[in-house]
Amino acid sequence: MNTSTIRYSLIKKIVNDIYVKLNITRFPINITEIISSFDNIRIVSYHQLMLKKNLTKEETFEFLSSEEGCTDYYKQKNKYIIYYNDIDYKSEERVRWTLAHELGHILCGHYCQKTKIFCEDLTEAEYKFKEAEANYFTGLLLSNPVILNKLNIKSSYDIEVYCALSSEAARYRYDNYKKWCKNKFITSSDRYIVRNFETYLKEQAQEYKEFIRFMNSF
Ligand SMILES: [Zn+2]
């Protein structure tokens, strides 16, 4: 794998295929539903693992070696388990991002050579590259710019609310969205995705209109 350039168009294709195949029609994106559409991927919480393997909290963290979440790949069976931390408090928004990020690693083929937990024995460049690809995937999946554009996003807070992201993730996404706006490159599958969101977009526009009317009535 060439680790110098992020495969933007490949990742965009993977994300758009998910939107089309699963007929996604609204924000916020239901990430658990997306993951459960893959027969060979399971989501397991740290607490479930702790009970199953009879581990202490410390042993669980040692076994999983990540604060947020991670993935195990069983190469022979071509099966994945995504683990997420539910032991320490993590907001729903953060868990959503973590799950999507792990799915990104899987679908970008980052595990093909590995059988066990990712991230050790990688060079710094490889690690950064894989993280950047997984984050690019996550941003597109959870806050697709073609939909943000139709929602008339004006701030990172808008993204936070519509897409149910943490403020930190929403700020990062807003910066990316502003870059996207410079070209507004839209493909035919993007147009298909926007059509699927039509009812949702109308609902949002209506809600906004009612809100403005209400505010003006004072
Ligand atoms: Zn990662």
XYZ file of C-alpha atoms and ligand atoms in Angstrom:
219
model
C 0.000 0.000 0.000
C 1.359 3.381 -0.981
C 1.223 5.394 2.201
C 1.864 8.827 0.749
C -1.535 9.784 -0.669
C -4.928 9.273 0.841
C -7.194 7.454 -1.621
C -9.872 10.146 -1.653
C -11.857 8.943 -4.654
C -11.813 5.290 -3.593
C -13.047 6.213 -0.116
C -15.731 8.471 -1.516
C -16.901 5.570 -3.675
C -17.027 3.218 -0.666
C -19.095 5.768 1.293
C -21.449 6.534 -1.586
C -22.004 2.814 -2.165
C -23.124 2.499 1.469
C -25.560 5.429 1.115
C -27.015 3.939 -2.065
C -27.081 0.274 -1.028
C -28.633 0.934 2.384
C -30.912 3.618 1.033
C -29.885 6.190 3.629
C -32.400 9.016 3.765
C -31.635 11.126 6.837
C -29.166 12.489 9.366
C -27.922 11.559 11.906
C -26.463 8.453 10.317
C -27.354 5.224 12.116
C -23.884 3.690 12.324
C -24.870 0.496 14.159
C -27.398 -0.271 11.448
C -24.740 0.230 8.777
C -22.275 -2.035 10.567
C -24.867 -4.749 11.130
C -25.511 -4.832 7.377
C -22.091 -6.512 7.049
C -22.410 -10.233 7.895
C -18.776 -10.539 8.924
C -18.553 -7.569 11.315
C -19.699 -7.646 14.938
C -19.783 -4.850 17.504
C -18.762 -5.815 21.042
C -18.482 -3.394 23.956
C -15.498 -3.446 26.329
C -17.838 -4.414 29.126
C -19.199 -7.403 27.168
C -15.653 -8.577 26.513
C -14.747 -8.065 30.162
C -17.605 -10.341 31.235
C -17.015 -12.945 28.559
C -13.292 -13.334 29.236
C -13.606 -12.709 32.946
C -11.108 -9.843 32.859
C -10.597 -6.944 35.218
C -10.957 -3.425 33.858
C -7.157 -3.059 33.669
C -6.757 -6.373 31.838
C -9.449 -5.359 29.366
C -7.628 -2.146 28.488
C -4.355 -4.011 28.214
C -5.945 -6.584 25.900
C -7.566 -3.954 23.684
C -4.780 -1.372 23.850
C -7.036 1.543 22.968
C -8.928 4.192 24.890
C -11.719 4.622 22.347
C -12.084 1.433 20.368
C -10.301 -1.021 18.112
C -10.816 -3.946 15.779
C -9.764 -7.570 15.730
C -9.495 -9.334 12.391
C -9.793 -13.108 12.168
C -8.169 -13.690 8.854
C -9.057 -17.380 8.338
C -12.741 -16.698 8.823
C -12.582 -13.204 7.339
C -14.463 -11.862 10.351
C -14.050 -8.653 12.296
C -14.957 -7.604 15.805
C -15.168 -3.889 16.529
C -14.723 -3.129 20.231
C -15.774 0.183 21.721
C -15.164 1.597 25.158
C -18.332 1.723 27.241
C -16.501 1.422 30.563
C -15.347 5.023 30.805
C -17.972 7.578 29.982
C -18.051 8.342 26.272
C -20.841 10.398 24.744
C -23.070 8.808 22.129
C -21.503 11.206 19.618
C -18.006 9.975 20.369
C -19.018 6.323 20.203
C -20.665 6.964 16.831
C -17.439 8.473 15.509
C -15.324 5.607 16.933
C -17.519 2.922 15.363
C -17.492 4.657 11.976
C -13.725 5.135 12.212
C -13.196 1.420 12.858
C -15.519 0.533 9.972
C -13.400 2.859 7.848
C -10.240 0.894 8.665
C -12.000 -2.334 7.688
C -13.489 -1.108 4.413
C -10.280 0.676 3.383
C -8.544 -2.702 3.634
C -6.190 -1.643 6.409
C -6.306 -5.054 8.048
C -5.532 -7.238 5.060
C -2.081 -8.243 6.309
C -2.864 -8.275 9.995
C -4.674 -10.870 12.027
C -4.672 -9.268 15.423
C -5.111 -5.822 16.850
C -3.980 -3.056 14.618
C -1.601 -0.219 15.349
C 1.395 -1.840 17.065
C 4.170 -2.873 14.622
C 3.319 -0.135 12.121
C 5.714 2.576 11.064
C 4.698 6.077 12.040
C 4.001 6.941 8.394
C 1.803 3.858 7.905
C -0.083 4.597 11.096
C -0.698 8.236 10.172
C -1.805 7.261 6.681
C -4.321 4.715 7.964
C -5.647 7.114 10.573
C -6.063 9.838 7.955
C -7.947 7.478 5.620
C -10.217 6.207 8.414
C -10.975 9.781 9.502
C -11.684 10.880 5.954
C -14.089 7.937 5.611
C -15.782 8.798 8.917
C -16.251 12.457 8.069
C -17.810 11.658 4.712
C -20.048 8.934 6.075
C -21.391 10.842 9.084
C -21.563 14.303 7.530
C -21.634 13.972 3.782
C -20.841 17.412 2.265
C -23.427 17.066 -0.503
C -26.113 16.919 2.192
C -24.491 19.619 4.362
C -24.613 21.817 1.290
C -28.368 21.273 0.899
C -28.865 21.954 4.600
C -27.200 25.340 4.181
C -24.689 24.729 6.936
C -23.314 27.974 8.377
C -21.245 26.849 11.363
C -19.677 23.831 13.001
C -22.525 23.920 15.484
C -24.982 23.212 12.637
C -22.995 20.072 11.837
C -22.921 19.136 15.510
C -26.712 19.271 15.671
C -27.687 17.775 12.297
C -25.108 14.993 12.287
C -24.917 14.341 16.053
C -21.147 14.756 16.249
C -19.024 15.946 19.167
C -18.077 19.639 18.954
C -14.477 18.650 18.300
C -15.430 16.398 15.364
C -17.908 18.978 14.061
C -15.218 21.682 14.007
C -12.895 19.413 12.050
C -15.718 18.581 9.647
C -16.668 22.229 9.200
C -13.113 23.088 8.119
C -13.249 20.271 5.591
C -16.674 21.335 4.411
C -15.442 24.871 3.732
C -12.669 23.401 1.584
C -15.218 21.240 -0.245
C -17.327 24.349 -0.926
C -14.552 25.897 -2.993
C -15.172 23.371 -5.791
C -18.502 21.737 -4.935
C -17.567 18.721 -6.993
C -20.748 16.629 -7.333
C -20.943 13.217 -9.029
C -23.975 11.349 -10.356
C -24.059 9.085 -7.303
C -23.996 12.248 -5.142
C -27.108 13.438 -6.963
C -28.757 10.079 -6.302
C -27.924 10.397 -2.591
C -29.366 13.906 -2.436
C -32.604 12.638 -4.029
C -32.864 10.009 -1.278
C -32.640 12.807 1.294
C -35.382 14.873 -0.367
C -38.098 14.275 2.258
C -35.682 14.870 5.103
C -34.404 18.092 3.526
C -37.969 19.355 3.043
C -38.775 18.582 6.691
C -35.706 20.500 7.854
C -36.514 23.484 5.634
C -40.098 23.499 6.942
C -38.941 23.328 10.558
C -36.575 26.210 9.934
C -39.341 28.295 8.356
C -41.636 27.657 11.320
C -38.870 28.574 13.707
C -38.235 31.882 11.937
C -41.979 32.663 11.918
C -42.136 31.894 15.642
C -39.126 34.079 16.432
C -40.548 36.946 14.398
C -43.826 36.804 16.280
C -42.329 38.371 19.405
Zn -7.730 4.270 13.853
